[in-house]
Amino acid sequence: MMTPAGSADEPPAEAVTPWKSVRRTVALVIFGWATAVGTAGIAYLTLGSEWIPITVGVVLCLAFAVALLLLHRAVWLTVLSSVPALFVLVGAVQYAPEAALELRGVRENVVIVADSAAGTSSNDHRFTLRAKNGTELEEKLGYRGDVWVPKVGDRLDVIRDPESEVPMEQADEVDAAERMGGLIAGTVGWTLIAVLAGWRGHVRRRRGKGESLLLQLAY
């Protein structure tokens, strides 16, 4: 004898409350913003050592991706989140040194007198610079690439850090506001994806798709 659907013999489905889904979504959004702020803060505290904020940022971005996957259990959303994650990572790591150069950097007009990569196939250039007063700067200007490479004899405007914590850069490449804009754009992108994942995850669970064991244990 068949048991009618929805009879008392069936185990009751777990109630899926909107508040629980909202709480998970808000937690993920807060974690995303904390990742952006935390990585930028670490970059500021470790000026001159990019590997530390890069490593921390990568770990936190991966943690956000895993949390997003647990929230919605959709790989496509996790892959999509890698785009704003790149903006967050690059913006957070590069904002601090460029902001330091803008705040305390010394701007100088210099001429290139030597290139470490001259006559070689290397695209990793280290330029020796001479200031207007005729003295050579102790610090070298680094340039990696083979497109639009400055040549010996070219004049450049550079910004150098008097405390020698941040590498010298060409003045027209220092733009802290642009890095901050990328950081904010990436974080907003994360926020929108997290909200989408939270809503779709709630709908999936209401339709009986179930939720991960890790979420059940955590909540």
PDB file of C-alpha atoms in Angstrom:
ATOM      1  CA  MET A   1       0.000   0.000   0.000  1.00  0.00           C
ATOM      2  CA  MET A   2       1.504   3.284  -1.095  1.00  0.00           C
ATOM      3  CA  THR A   3       2.036   6.065   1.431  1.00  0.00           C
ATOM      4  CA  PRO A   4       0.479   9.373   0.293  1.00  0.00           C
ATOM      5  CA  ALA A   5       2.911  12.198  -0.290  1.00  0.00           C
ATOM      6  CA  GLY A   6       3.183  14.479   2.704  1.00  0.00           C
ATOM      7  CA  SER A   7       1.831  11.845   5.138  1.00  0.00           C
ATOM      8  CA  ALA A   8       2.892  11.600   8.764  1.00  0.00           C
ATOM      9  CA  ASP A   9       5.207   8.671   7.904  1.00  0.00           C
ATOM     10  CA  GLU A  10       7.609  11.019   6.049  1.00  0.00           C
ATOM     11  CA  PRO A  11      10.297  12.812   8.090  1.00  0.00           C
ATOM     12  CA  PRO A  12       9.534  16.521   8.321  1.00  0.00           C
ATOM     13  CA  ALA A  13      11.664  18.731   6.110  1.00  0.00           C
ATOM     14  CA  GLU A  14      13.990  21.105   7.907  1.00  0.00           C
ATOM     15  CA  ALA A  15      12.521  24.576   8.060  1.00  0.00           C
ATOM     16  CA  VAL A  16      14.444  27.054   5.959  1.00  0.00           C
ATOM     17  CA  THR A  17      14.041  30.467   7.549  1.00  0.00           C
ATOM     18  CA  PRO A  18      14.829  33.626   5.595  1.00  0.00           C
ATOM     19  CA  TRP A  19      16.677  34.994   8.646  1.00  0.00           C
ATOM     20  CA  LYS A  20      19.167  32.137   8.574  1.00  0.00           C
ATOM     21  CA  SER A  21      19.937  32.800   4.898  1.00  0.00           C
ATOM     22  CA  VAL A  22      20.217  36.538   5.511  1.00  0.00           C
ATOM     23  CA  ARG A  23      22.584  35.935   8.430  1.00  0.00           C
ATOM     24  CA  ARG A  24      24.852  33.751   6.301  1.00  0.00           C
ATOM     25  CA  THR A  25      24.839  36.265   3.463  1.00  0.00           C
ATOM     26  CA  VAL A  26      25.619  39.215   5.735  1.00  0.00           C
ATOM     27  CA  ALA A  27      28.459  37.238   7.341  1.00  0.00           C
ATOM     28  CA  LEU A  28      29.970  36.566   3.914  1.00  0.00           C
ATOM     29  CA  VAL A  29      29.641  40.223   2.873  1.00  0.00           C
ATOM     30  CA  ILE A  30      31.346  41.344   6.093  1.00  0.00           C
ATOM     31  CA  PHE A  31      34.127  38.817   5.521  1.00  0.00           C
ATOM     32  CA  GLY A  32      34.643  40.172   1.991  1.00  0.00           C
ATOM     33  CA  TRP A  33      34.966  43.763   3.190  1.00  0.00           C
ATOM     34  CA  ALA A  34      37.206  42.671   6.067  1.00  0.00           C
ATOM     35  CA  THR A  35      39.432  40.863   3.561  1.00  0.00           C
ATOM     36  CA  ALA A  36      39.819  44.018   1.473  1.00  0.00           C
ATOM     37  CA  VAL A  37      40.501  46.288   4.460  1.00  0.00           C
ATOM     38  CA  GLY A  38      42.736  43.753   6.193  1.00  0.00           C
ATOM     39  CA  THR A  39      44.907  43.106   3.137  1.00  0.00           C
ATOM     40  CA  ALA A  40      45.322  46.842   2.525  1.00  0.00           C
ATOM     41  CA  GLY A  41      46.223  47.343   6.185  1.00  0.00           C
ATOM     42  CA  ILE A  42      48.831  44.591   6.104  1.00  0.00           C
ATOM     43  CA  ALA A  43      50.279  46.098   2.907  1.00  0.00           C
ATOM     44  CA  TYR A  44      50.672  49.414   4.730  1.00  0.00           C
ATOM     45  CA  LEU A  45      52.279  47.815   7.782  1.00  0.00           C
ATOM     46  CA  THR A  46      54.725  45.820   5.630  1.00  0.00           C
ATOM     47  CA  LEU A  47      55.735  48.495   3.133  1.00  0.00           C
ATOM     48  CA  GLY A  48      58.572  47.278   0.951  1.00  0.00           C
ATOM     49  CA  SER A  49      57.625  43.606   1.279  1.00  0.00           C
ATOM     50  CA  GLU A  50      54.897  42.818  -1.238  1.00  0.00           C
ATOM     51  CA  TRP A  51      54.999  39.054  -0.671  1.00  0.00           C
ATOM     52  CA  ILE A  52      53.447  39.293   2.785  1.00  0.00           C
ATOM     53  CA  PRO A  53      50.228  41.117   1.749  1.00  0.00           C
ATOM     54  CA  ILE A  54      50.055  39.084  -1.474  1.00  0.00           C
ATOM     55  CA  THR A  55      50.210  35.809   0.454  1.00  0.00           C
ATOM     56  CA  VAL A  56      47.675  36.944   3.042  1.00  0.00           C
ATOM     57  CA  GLY A  57      45.413  38.360   0.351  1.00  0.00           C
ATOM     58  CA  VAL A  58      45.480  35.177  -1.731  1.00  0.00           C
ATOM     59  CA  VAL A  59      44.623  33.050   1.314  1.00  0.00           C
ATOM     60  CA  LEU A  60      41.723  35.329   2.266  1.00  0.00           C
ATOM     61  CA  CYS A  61      40.419  35.456  -1.320  1.00  0.00           C
ATOM     62  CA  LEU A  62      40.455  31.659  -1.463  1.00  0.00           C
ATOM     63  CA  ALA A  63      38.626  31.538   1.872  1.00  0.00           C
ATOM     64  CA  PHE A  64      35.965  33.867   0.447  1.00  0.00           C
ATOM     65  CA  ALA A  65      35.587  31.597  -2.601  1.00  0.00           C
ATOM     66  CA  VAL A  66      35.158  28.515  -0.395  1.00  0.00           C
ATOM     67  CA  ALA A  67      32.576  30.286   1.787  1.00  0.00           C
ATOM     68  CA  LEU A  68      30.712  31.368  -1.338  1.00  0.00           C
ATOM     69  CA  LEU A  69      30.713  27.799  -2.608  1.00  0.00           C
ATOM     70  CA  LEU A  70      29.309  26.541   0.705  1.00  0.00           C
ATOM     71  CA  LEU A  71      26.652  29.246   0.711  1.00  0.00           C
ATOM     72  CA  HIS A  72      25.262  28.429  -2.713  1.00  0.00           C
ATOM     73  CA  ARG A  73      27.068  25.244  -3.814  1.00  0.00           C
ATOM     74  CA  ALA A  74      27.457  26.664  -7.322  1.00  0.00           C
ATOM     75  CA  VAL A  75      30.855  26.497  -8.999  1.00  0.00           C
ATOM     76  CA  TRP A  76      29.936  29.116 -11.595  1.00  0.00           C
ATOM     77  CA  LEU A  77      29.410  31.781  -8.934  1.00  0.00           C
ATOM     78  CA  THR A  78      32.715  30.880  -7.331  1.00  0.00           C
ATOM     79  CA  VAL A  79      34.503  31.208 -10.675  1.00  0.00           C
ATOM     80  CA  LEU A  80      32.731  34.521 -11.304  1.00  0.00           C
ATOM     81  CA  SER A  81      33.932  35.843  -7.950  1.00  0.00           C
ATOM     82  CA  SER A  82      37.549  35.493  -9.108  1.00  0.00           C
ATOM     83  CA  VAL A  83      37.167  38.654 -11.233  1.00  0.00           C
ATOM     84  CA  PRO A  84      36.399  41.039  -8.352  1.00  0.00           C
ATOM     85  CA  ALA A  85      38.880  39.064  -6.234  1.00  0.00           C
ATOM     86  CA  LEU A  86      41.639  40.132  -8.634  1.00  0.00           C
ATOM     87  CA  PHE A  87      40.588  43.783  -8.258  1.00  0.00           C
ATOM     88  CA  VAL A  88      40.578  43.406  -4.481  1.00  0.00           C
ATOM     89  CA  LEU A  89      44.008  41.769  -4.361  1.00  0.00           C
ATOM     90  CA  VAL A  90      45.739  44.164  -6.761  1.00  0.00           C
ATOM     91  CA  GLY A  91      44.079  47.235  -5.286  1.00  0.00           C
ATOM     92  CA  ALA A  92      44.821  46.278  -1.675  1.00  0.00           C
ATOM     93  CA  VAL A  93      48.452  45.362  -2.316  1.00  0.00           C
ATOM     94  CA  GLN A  94      49.308  48.366  -4.499  1.00  0.00           C
ATOM     95  CA  TYR A  95      47.316  51.092  -2.764  1.00  0.00           C
ATOM     96  CA  ALA A  96      49.510  51.384   0.345  1.00  0.00           C
ATOM     97  CA  PRO A  97      52.911  51.915  -1.364  1.00  0.00           C
ATOM     98  CA  GLU A  98      51.479  54.336  -3.915  1.00  0.00           C
ATOM     99  CA  ALA A  99      49.681  56.281  -1.194  1.00  0.00           C
ATOM    100  CA  ALA A 100      52.964  56.467   0.731  1.00  0.00           C
ATOM    101  CA  LEU A 101      54.750  57.845  -2.331  1.00  0.00           C
ATOM    102  CA  GLU A 102      52.046  60.456  -2.864  1.00  0.00           C
ATOM    103  CA  LEU A 103      52.108  61.545   0.775  1.00  0.00           C
ATOM    104  CA  ARG A 104      55.824  61.689   1.526  1.00  0.00           C
ATOM    105  CA  GLY A 105      57.584  61.028  -1.768  1.00  0.00           C
ATOM    106  CA  VAL A 106      60.130  63.362  -3.329  1.00  0.00           C
ATOM    107  CA  ARG A 107      59.555  64.214  -6.972  1.00  0.00           C
ATOM    108  CA  GLU A 108      62.629  64.637  -9.157  1.00  0.00           C
ATOM    109  CA  ASN A 109      63.384  65.146 -12.821  1.00  0.00           C
ATOM    110  CA  VAL A 110      66.148  62.749 -13.834  1.00  0.00           C
ATOM    111  CA  VAL A 111      67.941  61.442 -16.901  1.00  0.00           C
ATOM    112  CA  ILE A 112      68.705  57.768 -17.557  1.00  0.00           C
ATOM    113  CA  VAL A 113      72.448  57.229 -17.823  1.00  0.00           C
ATOM    114  CA  ALA A 114      72.624  53.413 -17.826  1.00  0.00           C
ATOM    115  CA  ASP A 115      70.421  50.369 -18.314  1.00  0.00           C
ATOM    116  CA  SER A 116      71.354  47.036 -16.751  1.00  0.00           C
ATOM    117  CA  ALA A 117      69.561  45.178 -19.557  1.00  0.00           C
ATOM    118  CA  ALA A 118      71.266  47.047 -22.393  1.00  0.00           C
ATOM    119  CA  GLY A 119      72.764  44.656 -24.944  1.00  0.00           C
ATOM    120  CA  THR A 120      71.002  41.620 -23.445  1.00  0.00           C
ATOM    121  CA  SER A 121      67.732  39.814 -24.107  1.00  0.00           C
ATOM    122  CA  SER A 122      66.484  40.476 -20.574  1.00  0.00           C
ATOM    123  CA  ASN A 123      63.319  42.513 -20.099  1.00  0.00           C
ATOM    124  CA  ASP A 124      64.116  43.207 -16.438  1.00  0.00           C
ATOM    125  CA  HIS A 125      65.607  46.715 -16.529  1.00  0.00           C
ATOM    126  CA  ARG A 126      67.403  48.565 -13.754  1.00  0.00           C
ATOM    127  CA  PHE A 127      68.008  52.194 -14.737  1.00  0.00           C
ATOM    128  CA  THR A 128      70.778  54.312 -13.271  1.00  0.00           C
ATOM    129  CA  LEU A 129      69.525  57.872 -12.894  1.00  0.00           C
ATOM    130  CA  ARG A 130      71.213  61.258 -12.695  1.00  0.00           C
ATOM    131  CA  ALA A 131      69.534  64.217 -11.018  1.00  0.00           C
ATOM    132  CA  LYS A 132      69.558  67.775 -12.333  1.00  0.00           C
ATOM    133  CA  ASN A 133      72.456  68.695 -10.074  1.00  0.00           C
ATOM    134  CA  GLY A 134      74.614  66.079 -11.797  1.00  0.00           C
ATOM    135  CA  THR A 135      74.698  63.492  -8.989  1.00  0.00           C
ATOM    136  CA  GLU A 136      73.672  59.896  -9.579  1.00  0.00           C
ATOM    137  CA  LEU A 137      70.901  58.510  -7.409  1.00  0.00           C
ATOM    138  CA  GLU A 138      71.819  55.499  -5.308  1.00  0.00           C
ATOM    139  CA  GLU A 139      68.461  53.856  -5.925  1.00  0.00           C
ATOM    140  CA  LYS A 140      67.781  52.247  -9.288  1.00  0.00           C
ATOM    141  CA  LEU A 141      64.499  52.534 -11.149  1.00  0.00           C
ATOM    142  CA  GLY A 142      63.084  49.117 -11.949  1.00  0.00           C
ATOM    143  CA  TYR A 143      61.131  48.408 -15.136  1.00  0.00           C
ATOM    144  CA  ARG A 144      59.922  45.012 -16.313  1.00  0.00           C
ATOM    145  CA  GLY A 145      58.794  44.578 -19.901  1.00  0.00           C
ATOM    146  CA  ASP A 146      59.851  45.143 -23.489  1.00  0.00           C
ATOM    147  CA  VAL A 147      57.140  47.578 -24.615  1.00  0.00           C
ATOM    148  CA  TRP A 148      57.550  51.345 -24.261  1.00  0.00           C
ATOM    149  CA  VAL A 149      60.857  50.834 -22.486  1.00  0.00           C
ATOM    150  CA  PRO A 150      62.628  54.113 -21.602  1.00  0.00           C
ATOM    151  CA  LYS A 151      66.030  54.529 -23.237  1.00  0.00           C
ATOM    152  CA  VAL A 152      69.368  55.821 -22.023  1.00  0.00           C
ATOM    153  CA  GLY A 153      69.273  59.596 -22.371  1.00  0.00           C
ATOM    154  CA  ASP A 154      65.521  59.888 -21.736  1.00  0.00           C
ATOM    155  CA  ARG A 155      64.335  62.321 -19.094  1.00  0.00           C
ATOM    156  CA  LEU A 156      61.768  61.129 -16.559  1.00  0.00           C
ATOM    157  CA  ASP A 157      59.880  62.474 -13.569  1.00  0.00           C
ATOM    158  CA  VAL A 158      60.194  60.009 -10.714  1.00  0.00           C
ATOM    159  CA  ILE A 159      58.941  59.859  -7.138  1.00  0.00           C
ATOM    160  CA  ARG A 160      61.213  58.282  -4.554  1.00  0.00           C
ATOM    161  CA  ASP A 161      60.624  57.475  -0.905  1.00  0.00           C
ATOM    162  CA  PRO A 162      63.017  59.398   1.397  1.00  0.00           C
ATOM    163  CA  GLU A 163      62.645  56.581   3.932  1.00  0.00           C
ATOM    164  CA  SER A 164      63.576  53.967   1.280  1.00  0.00           C
ATOM    165  CA  GLU A 165      60.691  51.679   2.233  1.00  0.00           C
ATOM    166  CA  VAL A 166      58.885  51.917  -1.111  1.00  0.00           C
ATOM    167  CA  PRO A 167      60.638  51.399  -4.457  1.00  0.00           C
ATOM    168  CA  MET A 168      60.987  54.415  -6.714  1.00  0.00           C
ATOM    169  CA  GLU A 169      58.377  54.771  -9.469  1.00  0.00           C
ATOM    170  CA  GLN A 170      57.760  56.942 -12.487  1.00  0.00           C
ATOM    171  CA  ALA A 171      55.586  59.844 -11.410  1.00  0.00           C
ATOM    172  CA  ASP A 172      52.915  59.259 -14.052  1.00  0.00           C
ATOM    173  CA  GLU A 173      52.437  55.663 -12.831  1.00  0.00           C
ATOM    174  CA  VAL A 174      51.708  56.592  -9.218  1.00  0.00           C
ATOM    175  CA  ASP A 175      47.939  56.807  -8.743  1.00  0.00           C
ATOM    176  CA  ALA A 176      46.688  55.776  -5.307  1.00  0.00           C
ATOM    177  CA  ALA A 177      43.142  56.923  -6.110  1.00  0.00           C
ATOM    178  CA  GLU A 178      42.957  54.490  -9.030  1.00  0.00           C
ATOM    179  CA  ARG A 179      44.117  51.621  -6.809  1.00  0.00           C
ATOM    180  CA  MET A 180      41.537  52.547  -4.193  1.00  0.00           C
ATOM    181  CA  GLY A 181      38.886  52.679  -6.902  1.00  0.00           C
ATOM    182  CA  GLY A 182      39.813  49.174  -8.046  1.00  0.00           C
ATOM    183  CA  LEU A 183      39.749  47.927  -4.449  1.00  0.00           C
ATOM    184  CA  ILE A 184      36.276  49.369  -3.848  1.00  0.00           C
ATOM    185  CA  ALA A 185      34.976  48.096  -7.204  1.00  0.00           C
ATOM    186  CA  GLY A 186      36.183  44.583  -6.418  1.00  0.00           C
ATOM    187  CA  THR A 187      34.622  44.647  -2.960  1.00  0.00           C
ATOM    188  CA  VAL A 188      31.299  45.887  -4.343  1.00  0.00           C
ATOM    189  CA  GLY A 189      31.445  43.093  -6.924  1.00  0.00           C
ATOM    190  CA  TRP A 190      31.984  40.577  -4.123  1.00  0.00           C
ATOM    191  CA  THR A 191      29.009  42.060  -2.271  1.00  0.00           C
ATOM    192  CA  LEU A 192      26.669  41.679  -5.247  1.00  0.00           C
ATOM    193  CA  ILE A 193      27.813  38.103  -5.861  1.00  0.00           C
ATOM    194  CA  ALA A 194      27.386  37.238  -2.171  1.00  0.00           C
ATOM    195  CA  VAL A 195      23.838  38.612  -2.162  1.00  0.00           C
ATOM    196  CA  LEU A 196      23.028  36.637  -5.318  1.00  0.00           C
ATOM    197  CA  ALA A 197      24.520  33.482  -3.810  1.00  0.00           C
ATOM    198  CA  GLY A 198      22.595  33.958  -0.567  1.00  0.00           C
ATOM    199  CA  TRP A 199      19.269  34.426  -2.345  1.00  0.00           C
ATOM    200  CA  ARG A 200      19.736  31.518  -4.745  1.00  0.00           C
ATOM    201  CA  GLY A 201      21.046  29.313  -1.946  1.00  0.00           C
ATOM    202  CA  HIS A 202      17.934  30.056   0.120  1.00  0.00           C
ATOM    203  CA  VAL A 203      15.667  29.214  -2.813  1.00  0.00           C
ATOM    204  CA  ARG A 204      17.542  25.957  -3.463  1.00  0.00           C
ATOM    205  CA  ARG A 205      17.189  24.860   0.145  1.00  0.00           C
ATOM    206  CA  ARG A 206      13.480  25.687   0.201  1.00  0.00           C
ATOM    207  CA  ARG A 207      13.041  23.496  -2.853  1.00  0.00           C
ATOM    208  CA  GLY A 208      14.652  20.601  -1.017  1.00  0.00           C
ATOM    209  CA  LYS A 209      18.069  20.772  -2.622  1.00  0.00           C
ATOM    210  CA  GLY A 210      19.594  20.480   0.838  1.00  0.00           C
ATOM    211  CA  GLU A 211      22.607  22.228   2.272  1.00  0.00           C
ATOM    212  CA  SER A 212      26.137  21.227   2.980  1.00  0.00           C
ATOM    213  CA  LEU A 213      27.066  19.379   6.152  1.00  0.00           C
ATOM    214  CA  LEU A 214      29.512  22.138   7.054  1.00  0.00           C
ATOM    215  CA  LEU A 215      26.719  24.728   7.035  1.00  0.00           C
ATOM    216  CA  GLN A 216      24.509  22.495   9.177  1.00  0.00           C
ATOM    217  CA  LEU A 217      27.299  22.108  11.714  1.00  0.00           C
ATOM    218  CA  ALA A 218      28.120  25.814  11.729  1.00  0.00           C
ATOM    219  CA  TYR A 219      24.552  26.952  12.193  1.00  0.00           C
TER     220      TYR A 219
END
